[in-house]
mmCIF file of C-alpha atoms and ligand atoms in Angstrom:
data_model
loop_
_atom_site.group_PDB
_atom_site.id
_atom_site.type_symbol
_atom_site.label_atom_id
_atom_site.label_comp_id
_atom_site.label_asym_id
_atom_site.label_seq_id
_atom_site.Cartn_x
_atom_site.Cartn_y
_atom_site.Cartn_z
ATOM 1 C CA MET Z 873 90.223 128.243 87.785
ATOM 2 C CA PRO Z 874 92.272 125.165 88.635
ATOM 3 C CA ALA Z 875 95.069 124.439 86.183
ATOM 4 C CA VAL Z 876 94.445 120.704 86.453
ATOM 5 C CA SER Z 877 92.696 118.778 83.738
ATOM 6 C CA LEU Z 878 90.710 115.859 85.093
ATOM 7 C CA SER Z 879 88.798 113.300 83.141
ATOM 8 C CA ASP Z 880 85.043 114.041 83.216
ATOM 9 C CA GLN Z 881 84.602 110.370 83.939
ATOM 10 C CA ILE Z 882 86.523 110.579 87.238
ATOM 11 C CA VAL Z 883 84.369 113.523 88.284
ATOM 12 C CA ARG Z 884 81.186 111.649 87.345
ATOM 13 C CA VAL Z 885 82.239 108.473 89.150
ATOM 14 C CA LEU Z 886 83.073 110.421 92.301
ATOM 15 C CA ARG Z 887 79.789 112.334 92.182
ATOM 16 C CA GLU Z 888 77.782 109.111 91.916
ATOM 17 C CA ALA Z 889 79.903 106.894 94.173
ATOM 18 C CA GLN Z 890 78.324 105.408 97.276
ATOM 19 C CA ARG Z 891 81.469 103.936 98.767
ATOM 20 C CA VAL Z 892 84.861 105.505 98.224
ATOM 21 C CA VAL Z 893 88.216 104.348 99.550
ATOM 22 C CA VAL Z 894 91.100 106.823 99.663
ATOM 23 C CA LEU Z 895 94.521 105.270 100.302
ATOM 24 C CA THR Z 896 97.231 107.801 101.065
ATOM 25 C CA GLY Z 897 100.999 107.568 101.249
ATOM 26 C CA ALA Z 898 103.857 109.883 102.098
ATOM 27 C CA GLY Z 899 103.322 111.991 98.948
ATOM 28 C CA VAL Z 900 100.137 113.443 100.450
ATOM 29 C CA SER Z 901 102.190 115.067 103.221
ATOM 30 C CA ALA Z 902 105.099 116.080 100.966
ATOM 31 C CA GLU Z 903 103.575 119.513 100.310
ATOM 32 C CA SER Z 904 103.486 120.057 104.090
ATOM 33 C CA GLY Z 905 107.264 119.611 104.168
ATOM 34 C CA VAL Z 906 107.187 116.093 105.646
ATOM 35 C CA PRO Z 907 109.734 114.019 103.724
ATOM 36 C CA SER Z 908 108.570 110.906 101.854
ATOM 37 C CA PHE Z 909 110.596 107.686 101.764
ATOM 38 C CA ARG Z 910 111.619 107.009 98.193
ATOM 39 C CA ASP Z 911 111.587 110.347 96.354
ATOM 40 C CA LYS Z 912 115.025 110.895 94.859
ATOM 41 C CA GLN Z 913 117.273 113.164 96.991
ATOM 42 C CA THR Z 914 114.590 114.053 99.555
ATOM 43 C CA GLY Z 915 113.261 110.584 100.491
ATOM 44 C CA LEU Z 916 114.159 109.277 103.971
ATOM 45 C CA TRP Z 917 115.278 105.897 102.612
ATOM 46 C CA GLU Z 918 117.568 107.718 100.171
ATOM 47 C CA LYS Z 919 119.483 109.180 103.147
ATOM 48 C CA PHE Z 920 118.998 106.678 105.953
ATOM 49 C CA ASP Z 921 119.273 102.913 106.180
ATOM 50 C CA ALA Z 922 115.865 101.424 107.039
ATOM 51 C CA ALA Z 923 117.563 98.331 108.485
ATOM 52 C CA GLU Z 924 119.309 100.523 111.097
ATOM 53 C CA LEU Z 925 116.236 102.549 112.045
ATOM 54 C CA ALA Z 926 112.967 100.820 111.235
ATOM 55 C CA THR Z 927 113.192 97.221 112.433
ATOM 56 C CA PRO Z 928 112.703 95.598 115.862
ATOM 57 C CA SER Z 929 116.334 94.422 115.835
ATOM 58 C CA ALA Z 930 117.587 97.968 115.142
ATOM 59 C CA PHE Z 931 115.717 99.183 118.229
ATOM 60 C CA HIS Z 932 117.175 96.421 120.378
ATOM 61 C CA ARG Z 933 120.682 97.076 119.056
ATOM 62 C CA ASP Z 934 120.615 100.856 119.511
ATOM 63 C CA PRO Z 935 117.407 102.106 121.187
ATOM 64 C CA ALA Z 936 118.716 105.672 121.652
ATOM 65 C CA LEU Z 937 119.548 106.047 117.950
ATOM 66 C CA VAL Z 938 116.135 104.779 116.863
ATOM 67 C CA TRP Z 939 114.161 106.738 119.487
ATOM 68 C CA GLY Z 940 116.115 109.919 118.602
ATOM 69 C CA TRP Z 941 115.356 109.460 114.901
ATOM 70 C CA TYR Z 942 111.632 109.029 115.510
ATOM 71 C CA GLU Z 943 111.638 112.028 117.859
ATOM 72 C CA TRP Z 944 113.213 114.064 115.055
ATOM 73 C CA ARG Z 945 110.444 112.921 112.685
ATOM 74 C CA ARG Z 946 107.750 113.607 115.310
ATOM 75 C CA MET Z 947 109.071 117.153 115.751
ATOM 76 C CA LEU Z 948 109.031 117.748 111.984
ATOM 77 C CA VAL Z 949 105.373 116.751 111.918
ATOM 78 C CA LEU Z 950 104.498 118.921 114.939
ATOM 79 C CA ARG Z 951 105.902 121.891 113.037
ATOM 80 C CA ALA Z 952 104.060 121.025 109.798
ATOM 81 C CA GLU Z 953 100.553 122.065 108.770
ATOM 82 C CA PRO Z 954 97.961 120.166 106.722
ATOM 83 C CA ASN Z 955 97.997 121.075 103.022
ATOM 84 C CA PRO Z 956 95.223 121.349 100.388
ATOM 85 C CA ALA Z 957 95.353 117.582 99.763
ATOM 86 C CA HIS Z 958 94.531 116.741 103.389
ATOM 87 C CA ARG Z 959 91.796 119.371 103.381
ATOM 88 C CA ALA Z 960 90.259 118.192 100.086
ATOM 89 C CA ILE Z 961 89.989 114.612 101.416
ATOM 90 C CA ALA Z 962 88.210 115.889 104.537
ATOM 91 C CA VAL Z 963 85.767 117.847 102.334
ATOM 92 C CA MET Z 964 85.231 114.796 100.108
ATOM 93 C CA ALA Z 965 84.160 112.790 103.177
ATOM 94 C CA GLU Z 966 81.373 115.321 103.801
ATOM 95 C CA HIS Z 967 79.890 114.688 100.340
ATOM 96 C CA VAL Z 968 80.346 110.952 99.749
ATOM 97 C CA PRO Z 969 77.812 108.668 101.493
ATOM 98 C CA ARG Z 970 80.593 106.438 102.824
ATOM 99 C CA LEU Z 971 84.265 107.319 102.560
ATOM 100 C CA THR Z 972 86.997 105.246 104.183
ATOM 101 C CA LEU Z 973 90.348 106.956 104.529
ATOM 102 C CA ILE Z 974 93.253 104.540 104.827
ATOM 103 C CA THR Z 975 96.705 105.974 105.381
ATOM 104 C CA GLN Z 976 100.190 104.548 105.460
ATOM 105 C CA ASN Z 977 101.353 107.792 107.048
ATOM 106 C CA VAL Z 978 102.358 108.013 110.682
ATOM 107 C CA ASP Z 979 101.696 111.775 110.932
ATOM 108 C CA ASP Z 980 98.399 113.311 112.115
ATOM 109 C CA LEU Z 981 97.898 115.796 109.278
ATOM 110 C CA HIS Z 982 94.694 114.132 108.028
ATOM 111 C CA GLU Z 983 93.182 114.455 111.507
ATOM 112 C CA ARG Z 984 94.286 118.064 111.798
ATOM 113 C CA ALA Z 985 92.627 118.788 108.429
ATOM 114 C CA GLY Z 986 89.330 117.449 109.792
ATOM 115 C CA SER Z 987 89.300 113.767 108.747
ATOM 116 C CA ARG Z 988 87.740 111.429 111.288
ATOM 117 C CA GLN Z 989 87.977 107.680 111.809
ATOM 118 C CA LEU Z 990 90.861 107.089 109.453
ATOM 119 C CA LEU Z 991 92.739 103.825 109.451
ATOM 120 C CA HIS Z 992 96.442 104.174 110.236
ATOM 121 C CA LEU Z 993 97.932 101.019 108.725
ATOM 122 C CA HIS Z 994 101.499 101.802 109.836
ATOM 123 C CA GLY Z 995 100.826 103.236 113.285
ATOM 124 C CA GLU Z 996 101.282 106.781 114.549
ATOM 125 C CA LEU Z 997 104.311 108.785 115.667
ATOM 126 C CA ALA Z 998 102.232 110.356 118.440
ATOM 127 C CA ARG Z 999 101.310 106.994 120.022
ATOM 128 C CA PRO Z 1000 104.388 105.341 121.483
ATOM 129 C CA TYR Z 1001 103.793 102.417 123.807
ATOM 130 C CA CYS Z 1002 105.616 100.117 126.196
ATOM 131 C CA GLU Z 1003 107.266 97.223 124.407
ATOM 132 C CA SER Z 1004 106.712 94.988 127.471
ATOM 133 C CA CYS Z 1005 103.110 95.644 128.563
ATOM 134 C CA ARG Z 1006 101.926 97.662 125.507
ATOM 135 C CA GLN Z 1007 100.550 100.421 127.761
ATOM 136 C CA PRO Z 1008 100.345 103.693 125.772
ATOM 137 C CA TYR Z 1009 102.967 106.253 126.797
ATOM 138 C CA GLY Z 1010 101.774 109.832 127.358
ATOM 139 C CA LEU Z 1011 104.114 112.144 125.490
ATOM 140 C CA PRO Z 1012 104.804 115.541 127.048
ATOM 141 C CA VAL Z 1013 102.586 118.262 125.565
ATOM 142 C CA GLY Z 1014 104.023 121.194 123.614
ATOM 143 C CA ILE Z 1015 106.609 121.339 120.877
ATOM 144 C CA PRO Z 1016 110.054 120.703 122.316
ATOM 145 C CA GLN Z 1017 113.318 121.633 120.665
ATOM 146 C CA LEU Z 1018 113.810 119.926 117.291
ATOM 147 C CA PRO Z 1019 116.606 117.416 117.759
ATOM 148 C CA ALA Z 1020 119.108 117.242 114.888
ATOM 149 C CA HIS Z 1021 118.856 113.921 113.122
ATOM 150 C CA GLY Z 1022 121.456 111.553 114.451
ATOM 151 C CA THR Z 1023 120.852 112.804 118.018
ATOM 152 C CA ARG Z 1024 120.699 109.841 120.373
ATOM 153 C CA ILE Z 1025 117.889 110.079 122.927
ATOM 154 C CA GLN Z 1026 117.255 107.332 125.465
ATOM 155 C CA PRO Z 1027 113.657 106.098 125.181
ATOM 156 C CA PRO Z 1028 111.546 106.772 128.274
ATOM 157 C CA ARG Z 1029 110.407 104.046 130.664
ATOM 158 C CA CYS Z 1030 106.822 102.880 131.097
ATOM 159 C CA ALA Z 1031 105.114 104.319 134.199
ATOM 160 C CA ALA Z 1032 103.200 101.047 134.713
ATOM 161 C CA CYS Z 1033 105.898 98.377 134.441
ATOM 162 C CA GLY Z 1034 109.215 100.137 133.903
ATOM 163 C CA GLY Z 1035 109.583 98.571 130.441
ATOM 164 C CA ARG Z 1036 111.153 100.432 127.541
ATOM 165 C CA VAL Z 1037 108.869 102.667 125.489
ATOM 166 C CA ARG Z 1038 109.038 102.244 121.705
ATOM 167 C CA PRO Z 1039 107.778 104.350 118.793
ATOM 168 C CA GLY Z 1040 104.140 103.635 117.903
ATOM 169 C CA VAL Z 1041 104.879 102.748 114.303
ATOM 170 C CA VAL Z 1042 104.907 99.471 112.399
ATOM 171 C CA TRP Z 1043 108.437 98.390 111.538
ATOM 172 C CA PHE Z 1044 109.660 96.206 108.720
ATOM 173 C CA GLY Z 1045 109.055 92.591 109.667
ATOM 174 C CA GLU Z 1046 106.059 93.443 111.908
ATOM 175 C CA SER Z 1047 102.381 92.814 111.202
ATOM 176 C CA LEU Z 1048 99.921 95.585 110.568
ATOM 177 C CA PRO Z 1049 97.388 96.233 113.350
ATOM 178 C CA ASP Z 1050 94.560 93.692 112.882
ATOM 179 C CA ARG Z 1051 91.599 96.009 113.362
ATOM 180 C CA GLU Z 1052 92.870 98.598 110.882
ATOM 181 C CA TRP Z 1053 93.878 96.029 108.281
ATOM 182 C CA LEU Z 1054 90.606 94.094 108.411
ATOM 183 C CA ALA Z 1055 88.591 97.311 108.177
ATOM 184 C CA ALA Z 1056 90.719 98.461 105.216
ATOM 185 C CA VAL Z 1057 90.149 95.166 103.383
ATOM 186 C CA GLU Z 1058 86.423 95.206 104.103
ATOM 187 C CA ALA Z 1059 86.029 98.768 102.812
ATOM 188 C CA THR Z 1060 88.124 98.085 99.713
ATOM 189 C CA GLN Z 1061 86.184 94.949 98.809
ATOM 190 C CA HIS Z 1062 82.957 96.943 98.785
ATOM 191 C CA CYS Z 1063 84.015 100.246 97.262
ATOM 192 C CA ASP Z 1064 83.013 101.582 93.888
ATOM 193 C CA LEU Z 1065 85.870 104.085 93.656
ATOM 194 C CA PHE Z 1066 89.431 103.518 94.906
ATOM 195 C CA LEU Z 1067 91.704 106.587 94.989
ATOM 196 C CA SER Z 1068 95.392 105.982 95.616
ATOM 197 C CA VAL Z 1069 97.208 109.215 96.439
ATOM 198 C CA GLY Z 1070 100.930 109.867 96.912
ATOM 199 C CA THR Z 1071 102.161 106.337 97.347
ATOM 200 C CA SER Z 1072 104.798 104.410 95.419
ATOM 201 C CA SER Z 1073 102.692 101.247 95.973
ATOM 202 C CA LEU Z 1074 105.861 99.321 96.747
ATOM 203 C CA VAL Z 1075 105.133 98.241 100.308
ATOM 204 C CA GLN Z 1076 102.945 95.241 101.044
ATOM 205 C CA PRO Z 1077 100.351 94.500 102.211
ATOM 206 C CA ALA Z 1078 99.012 98.062 101.705
ATOM 207 C CA ALA Z 1079 99.935 97.971 98.007
ATOM 208 C CA GLY Z 1080 97.747 94.885 97.605
ATOM 209 C CA LEU Z 1081 94.601 96.892 98.346
ATOM 210 C CA MET Z 1082 94.463 98.240 94.807
ATOM 211 C CA HIS Z 1083 94.327 94.679 93.447
ATOM 212 C CA MET Z 1084 91.405 93.969 95.794
ATOM 213 C CA ALA Z 1085 89.670 97.097 94.503
ATOM 214 C CA THR Z 1086 90.152 95.962 90.903
ATOM 215 C CA ARG Z 1087 88.699 92.540 91.749
ATOM 216 C CA ALA Z 1088 85.733 94.321 93.355
ATOM 217 C CA ALA Z 1089 85.162 96.093 89.997
ATOM 218 C CA ALA Z 1090 85.834 99.511 91.552
ATOM 219 C CA VAL Z 1091 87.054 102.340 89.359
ATOM 220 C CA THR Z 1092 90.705 102.794 90.324
ATOM 221 C CA VAL Z 1093 92.479 106.161 90.209
ATOM 222 C CA GLN Z 1094 96.072 106.983 91.100
ATOM 223 C CA ILE Z 1095 97.303 110.546 91.780
ATOM 224 C CA ASN Z 1096 101.063 111.028 91.664
ATOM 225 C CA PRO Z 1097 103.387 113.570 89.996
ATOM 226 C CA ASN Z 1098 105.771 110.761 89.043
ATOM 227 C CA PRO Z 1099 105.354 107.457 87.279
ATOM 228 C CA THR Z 1100 105.018 104.416 89.542
ATOM 229 C CA ASP Z 1101 105.524 100.718 88.852
ATOM 230 C CA VAL Z 1102 101.751 100.236 88.921
ATOM 231 C CA ASP Z 1103 100.545 103.069 86.650
ATOM 232 C CA HIS Z 1104 99.272 100.560 84.109
ATOM 233 C CA LEU Z 1105 97.122 98.747 86.682
ATOM 234 C CA PHE Z 1106 94.934 101.774 87.399
ATOM 235 C CA ALA Z 1107 91.993 102.745 85.229
ATOM 236 C CA TYR Z 1108 93.223 106.354 85.532
ATOM 237 C CA ALA Z 1109 96.760 107.426 86.466
ATOM 238 C CA VAL Z 1110 96.537 111.196 87.016
ATOM 239 C CA ARG Z 1111 99.961 112.860 86.834
ATOM 240 C CA GLY Z 1112 100.080 115.758 89.311
ATOM 241 C CA ARG Z 1113 100.633 116.852 92.883
ATOM 242 C CA ALA Z 1114 98.061 115.732 95.415
ATOM 243 C CA GLY Z 1115 97.180 119.247 96.603
ATOM 244 C CA ALA Z 1116 96.291 120.672 93.206
ATOM 245 C CA VAL Z 1117 94.649 117.521 91.818
ATOM 246 C CA LEU Z 1118 92.463 116.794 94.850
ATOM 247 C CA ALA Z 1119 91.432 120.425 95.277
ATOM 248 C CA ALA Z 1120 90.414 120.510 91.605
ATOM 249 C CA LEU Z 1121 88.617 117.171 91.871
ATOM 250 C CA VAL Z 1122 86.547 118.260 94.858
ATOM 251 C CA SER Z 1123 85.719 121.655 93.387
ATOM 252 C CA GLN Z 1124 84.689 120.220 90.002
ATOM 253 C CA THR Z 1125 82.672 117.344 91.460
ATOM 254 C CA TRP Z 1126 80.501 119.383 93.787
ATOM 255 C CA ASN Z 1127 80.837 122.847 92.234
ATOM 256 C CA LEU Z 1128 82.690 124.168 95.250
ATOM 257 C CA PRO Z 1129 85.091 127.115 95.253
ATOM 258 C CA TYR Z 1130 88.590 125.979 94.351
ATOM 259 C CA ALA Z 1131 90.401 125.840 97.707
ATOM 260 C CA ASN Z 1132 94.049 125.235 96.883
HETATM 261 P P1 LIG Y 2194 107.099 106.536 99.133
HETATM 262 O O1 LIG Y 2194 108.144 107.506 99.520
HETATM 263 O O2 LIG Y 2194 107.507 105.160 98.765
HETATM 264 O O3 LIG Y 2194 106.268 107.116 97.926
HETATM 265 C C1 LIG Y 2194 105.809 108.432 97.926
HETATM 266 C C2 LIG Y 2194 105.135 108.701 96.602
HETATM 267 O O4 LIG Y 2194 104.601 110.006 96.658
HETATM 268 C C3 LIG Y 2194 106.093 108.654 95.406
HETATM 269 O O5 LIG Y 2194 105.532 107.805 94.408
HETATM 270 C C4 LIG Y 2194 106.141 110.109 94.921
HETATM 271 O O6 LIG Y 2194 106.247 110.207 93.522
HETATM 272 C C5 LIG Y 2194 104.819 110.623 95.416
HETATM 273 N N1 LIG Y 2194 104.757 112.078 95.635
HETATM 274 C C6 LIG Y 2194 105.761 112.944 95.955
HETATM 275 N N2 LIG Y 2194 105.294 114.190 96.077
HETATM 276 C C7 LIG Y 2194 103.958 114.122 95.861
HETATM 277 C C8 LIG Y 2194 102.894 115.082 95.834
HETATM 278 N N3 LIG Y 2194 103.104 116.374 96.073
HETATM 279 N N4 LIG Y 2194 101.639 114.623 95.552
HETATM 280 C C9 LIG Y 2194 101.405 113.317 95.307
HETATM 281 N N5 LIG Y 2194 102.355 112.375 95.317
HETATM 282 C C10 LIG Y 2194 103.619 112.764 95.581
HETATM 283 O O7 LIG Y 2194 106.023 106.532 100.322
HETATM 284 P P2 LIG Y 2194 104.874 105.457 100.610
HETATM 285 O O8 LIG Y 2194 104.360 104.877 99.367
HETATM 286 O O9 LIG Y 2194 103.929 106.111 101.545
HETATM 287 O O10 LIG Y 2194 106.458 102.263 105.872
HETATM 288 O O11 LIG Y 2194 105.703 104.372 101.406
HETATM 289 C C11 LIG Y 2194 105.038 103.263 101.947
HETATM 290 C C12 LIG Y 2194 105.715 102.854 103.224
HETATM 291 O O12 LIG Y 2194 107.121 102.670 102.998
HETATM 292 C C13 LIG Y 2194 105.680 103.897 104.324
HETATM 293 O O13 LIG Y 2194 104.474 103.917 105.054
HETATM 294 C C14 LIG Y 2194 106.824 103.481 105.191
HETATM 295 C C15 LIG Y 2194 107.849 103.223 104.120
HETATM 296 O O14 LIG Y 2194 108.866 102.344 104.456
HETATM 297 C C16 LIG Y 2194 106.899 102.017 107.102
HETATM 298 O O15 LIG Y 2194 107.636 102.788 107.692
HETATM 299 C C17 LIG Y 2194 106.404 100.731 107.676
#
């Protein structure tokens, strides 16, 4: 039996929900070995300076440093596997009439666990594109050698126009992709359950979605092993790791075998 105690009310709300929004952050991939951003000691922004790696001006100043860093992160993800949290969300989508998965993550672990049509608010590591003509760049297939972080790698050139290829992620100071953001807002404004999993809720505008859910009278649930600045804003703040909590939630809601 799962060693996670969940409120019966969360289970009941999920079982009866027609429209569910799941918003995920880096914590959902932490159990796959993909580092988050702000966890003490292991978080990327604890070790690296975001201003030197995750802004348009950083890329223009030192494209090889930035491209090398994103290649290092892309390789980490290629070597990682989806964990029980990714799998539980994919199973949940099979049982809920309408589930919208919104992620701030740039990895593809939700897709590899079977989730379809998710909204990537912050772009994707696997989809670099030309900064001049925006043509997608086809990455070589296979898993190349993992570059050490700090390795400078010159970004490739666009086959169509010769422009410089950039990572397919949203950087600080850039707007979120319109289609994804509008779809995320629309789903949140009409959901009856909003599940926030593995995010510090510190980065806007994604963090604002939970306020929209509250205004829409949705039941709001946060899953996180650590306290966040917004614990008090959720109807339920479940303290635990995403893998164990989501696996327990899915198994208890639909009487499925516990698949952690
Ligand atoms: P953060 O690193 O800010 O937060 C990760 C959260 O996951 C923390 O609150 C952890 O406590 C929690 N966590 C850690 N392990 C967990 C586990 N096993 N299960 C559940 N939760 C766990 O990451 P995000 O909130 O995703 O943006 O960060 C938001 C954005 O800030 C990122 O998308 C990125 C970053 O700068 C861009 O790069 C544009």
